[in-house]
Amino acid sequence: MPAVDGVRPRARYAYLGPEGTFSEVALRQVVTGEDADLVPCTDVVTALDRVRSGEVDFAVVPIENSVEGGVNVTMDTLATGAPLRIVAEMLVPVAFTLSARAGTTLEQVRRIGTHPHAWAQCRRWVAAHLPGAVHVPATSTAAAAALLAERPDAGFDAALSSAVSVEKYGLTPLAEGINDNPHAVTRFILVAAPGYLPPPTGADKTTLMVHLPDNEAGALLSMLEQFATRGVNLSRIESRPIGDSLGRYSFSIDAEGHVAEERVQATLIGLHRVCPTVRFLGSYPRADGQRPQMRPGTHDADFRAARDWVAGLLDGLAPTGAGD
């Protein structure tokens, strides 16, 4: 942000709120409330649209869970509307606590409020310990905890949320660490307006949204070959309906590498040739720092050498005219 009278204003970060969400935990890996303004939002769409409108500088939203896969609302919101850029990613181990207002016992729980992804990660525990209990959807795990604490008519008896939310909203824990997979992790992204590209680190990721041509046999294979022939591995690929008619899909893709690398640039050129729509959503450092296994012939030097060789073949050759 530009400085005013020599003073740079505090950056503003939107995130999926309210306070106490896993999104806030991810955000605090990047910045603290002491050096920035943190703005909780009711949903992912609102957080991302505030970046588009310029109300905030960044947004932190979930994009993928190791158990449930991609967060559809995030992928779809990034795929349409004014362009946005992913500039970082954060990983947050996920554990859930079942909590209620003081005086409620585990045996009294019949309705549980939480985000659908949290419910999906705890459904086996709920089935085993609370048979017959039903899910009441909430916009986030913390929103369920806050609503249960603040409103007697919340519509559910207990909430599934982080331990941070339980403490923040003064609820009583009934059972802790109840997620079915103790190794569950959620990936969050830091999103900004176009204009900033993090420099390559050697352990990077590039996110794209790609449409396939309509009714063309082998279109998916042709798209995937653009990555394979340049030695670019995919760490995630998920199909999403385009929404204008049945049977039309786009693909949300995470590829290993940075757009500054020759092999990734060559891949994007190939995709642009064979696919009607390619949306670049950003190149940014991998949170796990894992470097790709480079195949022989796919290093930047290999691409440059090949280009120089072709240039040498053409060097000094006179163009052939029609009358020659």
PDB file of C-alpha atoms in Angstrom:
ATOM      1  CA  MET A   1       0.000   0.000   0.000  1.00  0.00           C
ATOM      2  CA  PRO A   2       1.278   3.526  -0.729  1.00  0.00           C
ATOM      3  CA  ALA A   3       2.565   5.574   2.165  1.00  0.00           C
ATOM      4  CA  VAL A   4       0.630   8.693   3.222  1.00  0.00           C
ATOM      5  CA  ASP A   5       2.759  11.544   4.631  1.00  0.00           C
ATOM      6  CA  GLY A   6       5.600   9.066   4.999  1.00  0.00           C
ATOM      7  CA  VAL A   7       3.481   6.646   7.058  1.00  0.00           C
ATOM      8  CA  ARG A   8       2.554   3.316   5.535  1.00  0.00           C
ATOM      9  CA  PRO A   9      -0.989   2.237   6.543  1.00  0.00           C
ATOM     10  CA  ARG A  10      -1.524  -1.073   8.297  1.00  0.00           C
ATOM     11  CA  ALA A  11      -2.299  -3.962   5.990  1.00  0.00           C
ATOM     12  CA  ARG A  12      -5.789  -5.434   6.275  1.00  0.00           C
ATOM     13  CA  TYR A  13      -6.315  -9.213   6.207  1.00  0.00           C
ATOM     14  CA  ALA A  14      -9.751 -10.752   5.743  1.00  0.00           C
ATOM     15  CA  TYR A  15     -10.321 -14.334   6.874  1.00  0.00           C
ATOM     16  CA  LEU A  16     -13.132 -16.836   7.330  1.00  0.00           C
ATOM     17  CA  GLY A  17     -14.450 -15.914  10.755  1.00  0.00           C
ATOM     18  CA  PRO A  18     -15.524 -15.375  13.393  1.00  0.00           C
ATOM     19  CA  GLU A  19     -12.531 -15.276  15.757  1.00  0.00           C
ATOM     20  CA  GLY A  20     -11.292 -18.720  16.696  1.00  0.00           C
ATOM     21  CA  THR A  21     -11.525 -20.432  13.300  1.00  0.00           C
ATOM     22  CA  PHE A  22      -8.776 -22.553  11.827  1.00  0.00           C
ATOM     23  CA  SER A  23      -8.513 -19.798   9.192  1.00  0.00           C
ATOM     24  CA  GLU A  24      -7.437 -17.413  11.945  1.00  0.00           C
ATOM     25  CA  VAL A  25      -4.861 -19.956  13.109  1.00  0.00           C
ATOM     26  CA  ALA A  26      -3.517 -20.073   9.542  1.00  0.00           C
ATOM     27  CA  LEU A  27      -3.539 -16.275   9.276  1.00  0.00           C
ATOM     28  CA  ARG A  28      -1.467 -15.946  12.436  1.00  0.00           C
ATOM     29  CA  GLN A  29       1.260 -17.989  10.760  1.00  0.00           C
ATOM     30  CA  VAL A  30       1.631 -15.004   8.418  1.00  0.00           C
ATOM     31  CA  VAL A  31       0.904 -11.948  10.559  1.00  0.00           C
ATOM     32  CA  THR A  32      -0.240 -10.925  14.038  1.00  0.00           C
ATOM     33  CA  GLY A  33      -2.881  -8.432  15.066  1.00  0.00           C
ATOM     34  CA  GLU A  34      -0.110  -6.153  16.334  1.00  0.00           C
ATOM     35  CA  ASP A  35       1.144  -5.209  12.873  1.00  0.00           C
ATOM     36  CA  ALA A  36      -2.030  -5.590  10.787  1.00  0.00           C
ATOM     37  CA  ASP A  37      -5.806  -5.318  10.973  1.00  0.00           C
ATOM     38  CA  LEU A  38      -7.554  -8.714  10.994  1.00  0.00           C
ATOM     39  CA  VAL A  39     -11.053  -8.688   9.504  1.00  0.00           C
ATOM     40  CA  PRO A  40     -13.289 -11.729  10.153  1.00  0.00           C
ATOM     41  CA  CYS A  41     -15.838 -12.484   7.409  1.00  0.00           C
ATOM     42  CA  THR A  42     -18.952 -14.615   7.478  1.00  0.00           C
ATOM     43  CA  ASP A  43     -17.953 -16.740   4.478  1.00  0.00           C
ATOM     44  CA  VAL A  44     -15.235 -17.417   1.915  1.00  0.00           C
ATOM     45  CA  VAL A  45     -16.924 -15.470  -0.878  1.00  0.00           C
ATOM     46  CA  THR A  46     -17.111 -12.323   1.244  1.00  0.00           C
ATOM     47  CA  ALA A  47     -13.440 -12.581   2.236  1.00  0.00           C
ATOM     48  CA  LEU A  48     -12.281 -12.938  -1.393  1.00  0.00           C
ATOM     49  CA  ASP A  49     -14.626 -10.261  -2.724  1.00  0.00           C
ATOM     50  CA  ARG A  50     -13.227  -7.790  -0.190  1.00  0.00           C
ATOM     51  CA  VAL A  51      -9.821  -8.271  -1.804  1.00  0.00           C
ATOM     52  CA  ARG A  52     -11.370  -7.668  -5.236  1.00  0.00           C
ATOM     53  CA  SER A  53     -13.051  -4.467  -4.048  1.00  0.00           C
ATOM     54  CA  GLY A  54      -9.884  -3.171  -2.364  1.00  0.00           C
ATOM     55  CA  GLU A  55     -11.458  -3.139   1.119  1.00  0.00           C
ATOM     56  CA  VAL A  56      -8.648  -5.400   2.321  1.00  0.00           C
ATOM     57  CA  ASP A  57      -5.167  -6.228   1.044  1.00  0.00           C
ATOM     58  CA  PHE A  58      -5.221  -9.995   1.595  1.00  0.00           C
ATOM     59  CA  ALA A  59      -7.571 -12.843   2.456  1.00  0.00           C
ATOM     60  CA  VAL A  60      -6.902 -16.192   4.132  1.00  0.00           C
ATOM     61  CA  VAL A  61      -9.302 -18.999   3.198  1.00  0.00           C
ATOM     62  CA  PRO A  62      -9.193 -22.813   3.181  1.00  0.00           C
ATOM     63  CA  ILE A  63      -8.664 -24.527  -0.162  1.00  0.00           C
ATOM     64  CA  GLU A  64      -7.971 -28.200   0.606  1.00  0.00           C
ATOM     65  CA  ASN A  65      -8.318 -30.747   3.379  1.00  0.00           C
ATOM     66  CA  SER A  66      -6.318 -33.964   3.529  1.00  0.00           C
ATOM     67  CA  VAL A  67      -9.499 -35.935   4.302  1.00  0.00           C
ATOM     68  CA  GLU A  68     -12.271 -34.178   2.374  1.00  0.00           C
ATOM     69  CA  GLY A  69     -10.294 -32.813  -0.578  1.00  0.00           C
ATOM     70  CA  GLY A  70     -10.841 -29.420  -2.164  1.00  0.00           C
ATOM     71  CA  VAL A  71     -12.991 -26.669  -0.667  1.00  0.00           C
ATOM     72  CA  ASN A  72     -15.405 -26.117  -3.543  1.00  0.00           C
ATOM     73  CA  VAL A  73     -16.502 -22.601  -2.667  1.00  0.00           C
ATOM     74  CA  THR A  74     -12.893 -21.400  -2.652  1.00  0.00           C
ATOM     75  CA  MET A  75     -12.016 -23.041  -5.965  1.00  0.00           C
ATOM     76  CA  ASP A  76     -15.179 -21.757  -7.645  1.00  0.00           C
ATOM     77  CA  THR A  77     -14.780 -18.189  -6.363  1.00  0.00           C
ATOM     78  CA  LEU A  78     -11.173 -18.043  -7.558  1.00  0.00           C
ATOM     79  CA  ALA A  79     -12.176 -19.459 -10.956  1.00  0.00           C
ATOM     80  CA  THR A  80     -14.677 -16.693 -11.778  1.00  0.00           C
ATOM     81  CA  GLY A  81     -14.898 -12.932 -11.401  1.00  0.00           C
ATOM     82  CA  ALA A  82     -12.034 -10.446 -11.325  1.00  0.00           C
ATOM     83  CA  PRO A  83      -8.618 -12.150 -11.167  1.00  0.00           C
ATOM     84  CA  LEU A  84      -6.958 -12.892  -7.822  1.00  0.00           C
ATOM     85  CA  ARG A  85      -3.512 -14.286  -7.004  1.00  0.00           C
ATOM     86  CA  ILE A  86      -2.428 -16.860  -4.453  1.00  0.00           C
ATOM     87  CA  VAL A  87       0.823 -15.613  -2.897  1.00  0.00           C
ATOM     88  CA  ALA A  88       1.364 -18.113  -0.052  1.00  0.00           C
ATOM     89  CA  GLU A  89      -0.012 -21.253   1.528  1.00  0.00           C
ATOM     90  CA  MET A  90      -0.203 -22.425   5.142  1.00  0.00           C
ATOM     91  CA  LEU A  91      -0.797 -25.871   6.644  1.00  0.00           C
ATOM     92  CA  VAL A  92      -2.780 -26.308   9.855  1.00  0.00           C
ATOM     93  CA  PRO A  93      -3.178 -29.654  11.679  1.00  0.00           C
ATOM     94  CA  VAL A  94      -6.866 -30.081  12.444  1.00  0.00           C
ATOM     95  CA  ALA A  95      -8.339 -31.500  15.651  1.00  0.00           C
ATOM     96  CA  PHE A  96     -11.919 -31.100  16.835  1.00  0.00           C
ATOM     97  CA  THR A  97     -13.546 -30.726  20.229  1.00  0.00           C
ATOM     98  CA  LEU A  98     -17.216 -31.384  20.932  1.00  0.00           C
ATOM     99  CA  SER A  99     -18.473 -28.753  23.351  1.00  0.00           C
ATOM    100  CA  ALA A 100     -21.727 -27.475  24.827  1.00  0.00           C
ATOM    101  CA  ARG A 101     -23.115 -24.941  27.267  1.00  0.00           C
ATOM    102  CA  ALA A 102     -22.462 -25.621  30.942  1.00  0.00           C
ATOM    103  CA  GLY A 103     -24.810 -28.286  32.307  1.00  0.00           C
ATOM    104  CA  THR A 104     -25.247 -30.193  29.036  1.00  0.00           C
ATOM    105  CA  THR A 105     -24.075 -33.806  29.145  1.00  0.00           C
ATOM    106  CA  LEU A 106     -22.868 -35.955  26.274  1.00  0.00           C
ATOM    107  CA  GLU A 107     -25.999 -38.101  26.554  1.00  0.00           C
ATOM    108  CA  GLN A 108     -28.211 -35.055  25.939  1.00  0.00           C
ATOM    109  CA  VAL A 109     -26.630 -34.150  22.603  1.00  0.00           C
ATOM    110  CA  ARG A 110     -28.976 -34.732  19.664  1.00  0.00           C
ATOM    111  CA  ARG A 111     -28.074 -31.920  17.258  1.00  0.00           C
ATOM    112  CA  ILE A 112     -24.507 -30.784  16.488  1.00  0.00           C
ATOM    113  CA  GLY A 113     -23.609 -27.505  14.809  1.00  0.00           C
ATOM    114  CA  THR A 114     -20.460 -27.227  12.698  1.00  0.00           C
ATOM    115  CA  HIS A 115     -19.057 -26.644   9.229  1.00  0.00           C
ATOM    116  CA  PRO A 116     -19.776 -29.526   6.779  1.00  0.00           C
ATOM    117  CA  HIS A 117     -16.055 -30.334   6.392  1.00  0.00           C
ATOM    118  CA  ALA A 118     -15.682 -30.692  10.153  1.00  0.00           C
ATOM    119  CA  TRP A 119     -18.759 -32.930  10.334  1.00  0.00           C
ATOM    120  CA  ALA A 120     -17.374 -35.165   7.587  1.00  0.00           C
ATOM    121  CA  GLN A 121     -14.106 -35.565   9.513  1.00  0.00           C
ATOM    122  CA  CYS A 122     -15.873 -36.645  12.715  1.00  0.00           C
ATOM    123  CA  ARG A 123     -18.863 -38.626  11.459  1.00  0.00           C
ATOM    124  CA  ARG A 124     -17.519 -42.043  12.497  1.00  0.00           C
ATOM    125  CA  TRP A 125     -16.899 -40.866  16.066  1.00  0.00           C
ATOM    126  CA  VAL A 126     -20.360 -39.323  16.213  1.00  0.00           C
ATOM    127  CA  ALA A 127     -21.984 -42.501  14.863  1.00  0.00           C
ATOM    128  CA  ALA A 128     -20.179 -44.608  17.479  1.00  0.00           C
ATOM    129  CA  HIS A 129     -20.753 -42.349  20.502  1.00  0.00           C
ATOM    130  CA  LEU A 130     -23.892 -40.393  19.615  1.00  0.00           C
ATOM    131  CA  PRO A 131     -25.992 -42.628  17.361  1.00  0.00           C
ATOM    132  CA  GLY A 132     -28.881 -40.675  15.903  1.00  0.00           C
ATOM    133  CA  ALA A 133     -27.266 -37.243  16.354  1.00  0.00           C
ATOM    134  CA  VAL A 134     -27.773 -34.989  13.340  1.00  0.00           C
ATOM    135  CA  HIS A 135     -25.697 -32.262  11.744  1.00  0.00           C
ATOM    136  CA  VAL A 136     -26.762 -28.601  11.722  1.00  0.00           C
ATOM    137  CA  PRO A 137     -24.598 -26.779   9.106  1.00  0.00           C
ATOM    138  CA  ALA A 138     -22.723 -23.595  10.064  1.00  0.00           C
ATOM    139  CA  THR A 139     -20.562 -21.216   8.017  1.00  0.00           C
ATOM    140  CA  SER A 140     -17.508 -22.174  10.092  1.00  0.00           C
ATOM    141  CA  THR A 141     -16.646 -24.239  13.156  1.00  0.00           C
ATOM    142  CA  ALA A 142     -16.104 -21.086  15.221  1.00  0.00           C
ATOM    143  CA  ALA A 143     -19.431 -19.642  14.052  1.00  0.00           C
ATOM    144  CA  ALA A 144     -21.171 -22.703  15.477  1.00  0.00           C
ATOM    145  CA  ALA A 145     -19.364 -22.334  18.809  1.00  0.00           C
ATOM    146  CA  ALA A 146     -20.143 -18.614  18.982  1.00  0.00           C
ATOM    147  CA  LEU A 147     -23.821 -19.117  18.160  1.00  0.00           C
ATOM    148  CA  LEU A 148     -24.178 -21.882  20.749  1.00  0.00           C
ATOM    149  CA  ALA A 149     -22.568 -19.706  23.421  1.00  0.00           C
ATOM    150  CA  GLU A 150     -24.542 -16.565  22.626  1.00  0.00           C
ATOM    151  CA  ARG A 151     -28.016 -17.829  21.771  1.00  0.00           C
ATOM    152  CA  PRO A 152     -30.096 -20.321  23.784  1.00  0.00           C
ATOM    153  CA  ASP A 153     -32.195 -20.848  20.642  1.00  0.00           C
ATOM    154  CA  ALA A 154     -29.189 -21.757  18.484  1.00  0.00           C
ATOM    155  CA  GLY A 155     -30.979 -24.843  17.196  1.00  0.00           C
ATOM    156  CA  PHE A 156     -28.367 -27.373  18.290  1.00  0.00           C
ATOM    157  CA  ASP A 157     -27.100 -28.838  21.576  1.00  0.00           C
ATOM    158  CA  ALA A 158     -23.357 -29.000  20.930  1.00  0.00           C
ATOM    159  CA  ALA A 159     -20.710 -27.643  18.551  1.00  0.00           C
ATOM    160  CA  LEU A 160     -17.744 -29.206  16.788  1.00  0.00           C
ATOM    161  CA  SER A 161     -14.879 -26.715  16.670  1.00  0.00           C
ATOM    162  CA  SER A 162     -11.271 -26.100  17.575  1.00  0.00           C
ATOM    163  CA  ALA A 163     -10.198 -26.107  21.213  1.00  0.00           C
ATOM    164  CA  VAL A 164      -9.375 -22.407  20.742  1.00  0.00           C
ATOM    165  CA  SER A 165     -13.039 -21.669  19.969  1.00  0.00           C
ATOM    166  CA  VAL A 166     -14.230 -23.683  22.956  1.00  0.00           C
ATOM    167  CA  GLU A 167     -12.093 -21.600  25.277  1.00  0.00           C
ATOM    168  CA  LYS A 168     -12.803 -18.289  23.536  1.00  0.00           C
ATOM    169  CA  TYR A 169     -16.573 -18.658  23.719  1.00  0.00           C
ATOM    170  CA  GLY A 170     -16.702 -20.149  27.203  1.00  0.00           C
ATOM    171  CA  LEU A 171     -18.137 -23.542  26.296  1.00  0.00           C
ATOM    172  CA  THR A 172     -17.639 -26.797  28.181  1.00  0.00           C
ATOM    173  CA  PRO A 173     -15.694 -29.532  26.355  1.00  0.00           C
ATOM    174  CA  LEU A 174     -17.520 -32.863  26.204  1.00  0.00           C
ATOM    175  CA  ALA A 175     -14.980 -34.814  24.111  1.00  0.00           C
ATOM    176  CA  GLU A 176     -11.629 -33.784  22.639  1.00  0.00           C
ATOM    177  CA  GLY A 177      -9.629 -34.938  19.631  1.00  0.00           C
ATOM    178  CA  ILE A 178     -12.605 -36.682  18.088  1.00  0.00           C
ATOM    179  CA  ASN A 179     -11.661 -36.369  14.411  1.00  0.00           C
ATOM    180  CA  ASP A 180     -11.608 -39.783  12.742  1.00  0.00           C
ATOM    181  CA  ASN A 181      -8.172 -39.182  11.211  1.00  0.00           C
ATOM    182  CA  PRO A 182      -5.651 -37.913  13.775  1.00  0.00           C
ATOM    183  CA  HIS A 183      -3.328 -36.767  10.980  1.00  0.00           C
ATOM    184  CA  ALA A 184      -5.827 -34.482   9.219  1.00  0.00           C
ATOM    185  CA  VAL A 185      -4.397 -31.257   7.817  1.00  0.00           C
ATOM    186  CA  THR A 186      -6.085 -28.322   6.115  1.00  0.00           C
ATOM    187  CA  ARG A 187      -4.293 -26.171   3.547  1.00  0.00           C
ATOM    188  CA  PHE A 188      -5.037 -22.449   3.557  1.00  0.00           C
ATOM    189  CA  ILE A 189      -4.044 -19.841   0.985  1.00  0.00           C
ATOM    190  CA  LEU A 190      -3.117 -16.175   1.240  1.00  0.00           C
ATOM    191  CA  VAL A 191      -4.809 -14.322  -1.624  1.00  0.00           C
ATOM    192  CA  ALA A 192      -4.060 -10.843  -2.990  1.00  0.00           C
ATOM    193  CA  ALA A 193      -4.968  -8.714  -5.996  1.00  0.00           C
ATOM    194  CA  PRO A 194      -2.791  -9.204  -9.110  1.00  0.00           C
ATOM    195  CA  GLY A 195       0.474  -7.309  -9.135  1.00  0.00           C
ATOM    196  CA  TYR A 196       2.781  -9.298  -6.873  1.00  0.00           C
ATOM    197  CA  LEU A 197       4.532 -12.557  -7.786  1.00  0.00           C
ATOM    198  CA  PRO A 198       6.579 -14.256  -5.049  1.00  0.00           C
ATOM    199  CA  PRO A 199      10.087 -15.048  -6.353  1.00  0.00           C
ATOM    200  CA  PRO A 200      10.929 -18.707  -7.042  1.00  0.00           C
ATOM    201  CA  THR A 201      12.434 -20.679  -4.167  1.00  0.00           C
ATOM    202  CA  GLY A 202      13.027 -24.045  -5.828  1.00  0.00           C
ATOM    203  CA  ALA A 203      10.138 -25.511  -3.818  1.00  0.00           C
ATOM    204  CA  ASP A 204       7.110 -23.852  -5.367  1.00  0.00           C
ATOM    205  CA  LYS A 205       3.602 -24.536  -6.542  1.00  0.00           C
ATOM    206  CA  THR A 206       1.564 -23.075  -9.412  1.00  0.00           C
ATOM    207  CA  THR A 207      -2.234 -23.092  -9.300  1.00  0.00           C
ATOM    208  CA  LEU A 208      -4.348 -22.982 -12.459  1.00  0.00           C
ATOM    209  CA  MET A 209      -7.948 -23.282 -13.584  1.00  0.00           C
ATOM    210  CA  VAL A 210      -8.296 -24.899 -17.028  1.00  0.00           C
ATOM    211  CA  HIS A 211     -11.305 -25.502 -19.301  1.00  0.00           C
ATOM    212  CA  LEU A 212     -11.326 -28.328 -21.836  1.00  0.00           C
ATOM    213  CA  PRO A 213     -12.671 -28.027 -25.392  1.00  0.00           C
ATOM    214  CA  ASP A 214     -16.275 -29.209 -25.757  1.00  0.00           C
ATOM    215  CA  ASN A 215     -17.042 -32.682 -27.126  1.00  0.00           C
ATOM    216  CA  GLU A 216     -13.504 -33.446 -28.203  1.00  0.00           C
ATOM    217  CA  ALA A 217     -12.265 -37.017 -27.756  1.00  0.00           C
ATOM    218  CA  GLY A 218      -8.972 -37.106 -25.892  1.00  0.00           C
ATOM    219  CA  ALA A 219      -9.230 -33.495 -24.666  1.00  0.00           C
ATOM    220  CA  LEU A 220      -8.301 -34.430 -21.093  1.00  0.00           C
ATOM    221  CA  LEU A 221      -5.331 -36.475 -22.298  1.00  0.00           C
ATOM    222  CA  SER A 222      -4.176 -33.579 -24.477  1.00  0.00           C
ATOM    223  CA  MET A 223      -4.326 -31.232 -21.485  1.00  0.00           C
ATOM    224  CA  LEU A 224      -2.432 -33.616 -19.205  1.00  0.00           C
ATOM    225  CA  GLU A 225       0.231 -34.226 -21.853  1.00  0.00           C
ATOM    226  CA  GLN A 226       1.197 -30.547 -21.667  1.00  0.00           C
ATOM    227  CA  PHE A 227       2.419 -31.199 -18.111  1.00  0.00           C
ATOM    228  CA  ALA A 228       3.852 -34.677 -18.642  1.00  0.00           C
ATOM    229  CA  THR A 229       5.990 -33.875 -21.688  1.00  0.00           C
ATOM    230  CA  ARG A 230       7.649 -30.951 -19.818  1.00  0.00           C
ATOM    231  CA  GLY A 231       8.258 -32.952 -16.645  1.00  0.00           C
ATOM    232  CA  VAL A 232       5.800 -30.959 -14.511  1.00  0.00           C
ATOM    233  CA  ASN A 233       4.182 -33.079 -11.801  1.00  0.00           C
ATOM    234  CA  LEU A 234       0.654 -32.387 -10.543  1.00  0.00           C
ATOM    235  CA  SER A 235       0.109 -32.410  -6.775  1.00  0.00           C
ATOM    236  CA  ARG A 236      -3.668 -31.872  -7.113  1.00  0.00           C
ATOM    237  CA  ILE A 237      -6.274 -31.974  -9.891  1.00  0.00           C
ATOM    238  CA  GLU A 238     -10.006 -31.697  -9.289  1.00  0.00           C
ATOM    239  CA  SER A 239     -12.909 -31.262 -11.697  1.00  0.00           C
ATOM    240  CA  ARG A 240     -15.520 -28.565 -11.087  1.00  0.00           C
ATOM    241  CA  PRO A 241     -18.726 -27.941 -13.060  1.00  0.00           C
ATOM    242  CA  ILE A 242     -18.522 -24.777 -15.135  1.00  0.00           C
ATOM    243  CA  GLY A 243     -22.186 -24.180 -14.346  1.00  0.00           C
ATOM    244  CA  ASP A 244     -23.596 -23.086 -17.689  1.00  0.00           C
ATOM    245  CA  SER A 245     -24.841 -26.543 -18.727  1.00  0.00           C
ATOM    246  CA  LEU A 246     -24.630 -30.194 -17.721  1.00  0.00           C
ATOM    247  CA  GLY A 247     -21.481 -32.050 -18.670  1.00  0.00           C
ATOM    248  CA  ARG A 248     -19.137 -29.025 -18.852  1.00  0.00           C
ATOM    249  CA  TYR A 249     -16.257 -29.081 -16.418  1.00  0.00           C
ATOM    250  CA  SER A 250     -13.151 -27.111 -15.571  1.00  0.00           C
ATOM    251  CA  PHE A 251     -10.108 -28.426 -13.720  1.00  0.00           C
ATOM    252  CA  SER A 252      -8.516 -26.884 -10.659  1.00  0.00           C
ATOM    253  CA  ILE A 253      -4.833 -27.820 -10.738  1.00  0.00           C
ATOM    254  CA  ASP A 254      -1.781 -27.506  -8.501  1.00  0.00           C
ATOM    255  CA  ALA A 255       1.441 -28.098 -10.419  1.00  0.00           C
ATOM    256  CA  GLU A 256       4.941 -28.381  -8.997  1.00  0.00           C
ATOM    257  CA  GLY A 257       7.131 -25.458 -10.013  1.00  0.00           C
ATOM    258  CA  HIS A 258       7.080 -21.692 -10.527  1.00  0.00           C
ATOM    259  CA  VAL A 259       5.995 -19.694 -13.559  1.00  0.00           C
ATOM    260  CA  ALA A 260       9.525 -18.241 -13.714  1.00  0.00           C
ATOM    261  CA  GLU A 261      10.831 -21.728 -14.605  1.00  0.00           C
ATOM    262  CA  GLU A 262      11.251 -22.670 -18.254  1.00  0.00           C
ATOM    263  CA  ARG A 263       9.342 -25.954 -17.988  1.00  0.00           C
ATOM    264  CA  VAL A 264       6.339 -24.285 -16.356  1.00  0.00           C
ATOM    265  CA  GLN A 265       6.318 -21.513 -18.953  1.00  0.00           C
ATOM    266  CA  ALA A 266       6.429 -24.116 -21.725  1.00  0.00           C
ATOM    267  CA  THR A 267       3.521 -25.934 -20.075  1.00  0.00           C
ATOM    268  CA  LEU A 268       1.437 -22.755 -19.934  1.00  0.00           C
ATOM    269  CA  ILE A 269       2.163 -22.074 -23.606  1.00  0.00           C
ATOM    270  CA  GLY A 270       1.038 -25.605 -24.458  1.00  0.00           C
ATOM    271  CA  LEU A 271      -2.139 -25.273 -22.395  1.00  0.00           C
ATOM    272  CA  HIS A 272      -2.938 -21.954 -24.047  1.00  0.00           C
ATOM    273  CA  ARG A 273      -2.706 -23.642 -27.463  1.00  0.00           C
ATOM    274  CA  VAL A 274      -5.047 -26.563 -26.731  1.00  0.00           C
ATOM    275  CA  CYS A 275      -7.456 -25.264 -24.045  1.00  0.00           C
ATOM    276  CA  PRO A 276     -10.057 -22.504 -24.535  1.00  0.00           C
ATOM    277  CA  THR A 277      -9.540 -21.025 -21.057  1.00  0.00           C
ATOM    278  CA  VAL A 278      -6.482 -21.053 -18.800  1.00  0.00           C
ATOM    279  CA  ARG A 279      -6.578 -18.923 -15.645  1.00  0.00           C
ATOM    280  CA  PHE A 280      -3.289 -18.424 -13.807  1.00  0.00           C
ATOM    281  CA  LEU A 281      -3.981 -18.207 -10.059  1.00  0.00           C
ATOM    282  CA  GLY A 282      -0.437 -17.810  -8.798  1.00  0.00           C
ATOM    283  CA  SER A 283       3.004 -19.273  -8.159  1.00  0.00           C
ATOM    284  CA  TYR A 284       4.099 -19.351  -4.530  1.00  0.00           C
ATOM    285  CA  PRO A 285       6.343 -21.261  -2.074  1.00  0.00           C
ATOM    286  CA  ARG A 286       5.195 -24.675  -0.906  1.00  0.00           C
ATOM    287  CA  ALA A 287       4.433 -24.716   2.806  1.00  0.00           C
ATOM    288  CA  ASP A 288       6.205 -28.062   3.250  1.00  0.00           C
ATOM    289  CA  GLY A 289       9.355 -26.872   1.422  1.00  0.00           C
ATOM    290  CA  GLN A 290       9.452 -30.045  -0.675  1.00  0.00           C
ATOM    291  CA  ARG A 291      11.457 -29.697  -3.895  1.00  0.00           C
ATOM    292  CA  PRO A 292      10.329 -31.504  -7.060  1.00  0.00           C
ATOM    293  CA  GLN A 293      12.204 -34.458  -8.512  1.00  0.00           C
ATOM    294  CA  MET A 294      13.509 -33.004 -11.778  1.00  0.00           C
ATOM    295  CA  ARG A 295      13.551 -35.340 -14.765  1.00  0.00           C
ATOM    296  CA  PRO A 296      16.598 -35.210 -17.073  1.00  0.00           C
ATOM    297  CA  GLY A 297      16.038 -32.681 -19.840  1.00  0.00           C
ATOM    298  CA  THR A 298      13.601 -30.497 -17.863  1.00  0.00           C
ATOM    299  CA  HIS A 299      15.961 -28.100 -16.096  1.00  0.00           C
ATOM    300  CA  ASP A 300      16.005 -24.456 -17.186  1.00  0.00           C
ATOM    301  CA  ALA A 301      19.455 -24.956 -18.730  1.00  0.00           C
ATOM    302  CA  ASP A 302      18.096 -27.805 -20.880  1.00  0.00           C
ATOM    303  CA  PHE A 303      15.346 -25.612 -22.318  1.00  0.00           C
ATOM    304  CA  ARG A 304      17.759 -22.747 -22.976  1.00  0.00           C
ATOM    305  CA  ALA A 305      20.260 -25.046 -24.670  1.00  0.00           C
ATOM    306  CA  ALA A 306      17.558 -26.485 -26.916  1.00  0.00           C
ATOM    307  CA  ARG A 307      16.349 -23.001 -27.853  1.00  0.00           C
ATOM    308  CA  ASP A 308      19.900 -21.861 -28.606  1.00  0.00           C
ATOM    309  CA  TRP A 309      20.432 -24.934 -30.796  1.00  0.00           C
ATOM    310  CA  VAL A 310      17.359 -24.131 -32.905  1.00  0.00           C
ATOM    311  CA  ALA A 311      18.421 -20.479 -33.116  1.00  0.00           C
ATOM    312  CA  GLY A 312      21.792 -21.648 -34.387  1.00  0.00           C
ATOM    313  CA  LEU A 313      20.114 -23.669 -37.135  1.00  0.00           C
ATOM    314  CA  LEU A 314      18.308 -20.548 -38.332  1.00  0.00           C
ATOM    315  CA  ASP A 315      21.230 -18.168 -37.913  1.00  0.00           C
ATOM    316  CA  GLY A 316      22.532 -16.917 -41.239  1.00  0.00           C
ATOM    317  CA  LEU A 317      19.813 -18.579 -43.300  1.00  0.00           C
ATOM    318  CA  ALA A 318      18.258 -16.167 -45.793  1.00  0.00           C
ATOM    319  CA  PRO A 319      14.462 -16.244 -46.117  1.00  0.00           C
ATOM    320  CA  THR A 320      13.207 -17.921 -49.248  1.00  0.00           C
ATOM    321  CA  GLY A 321      11.099 -15.646 -51.455  1.00  0.00           C
ATOM    322  CA  ALA A 322       8.201 -16.761 -53.585  1.00  0.00           C
ATOM    323  CA  GLY A 323      10.150 -16.156 -56.801  1.00  0.00           C
ATOM    324  CA  ASP A 324      13.353 -17.887 -55.723  1.00  0.00           C
TER     325      ASP A 324
END
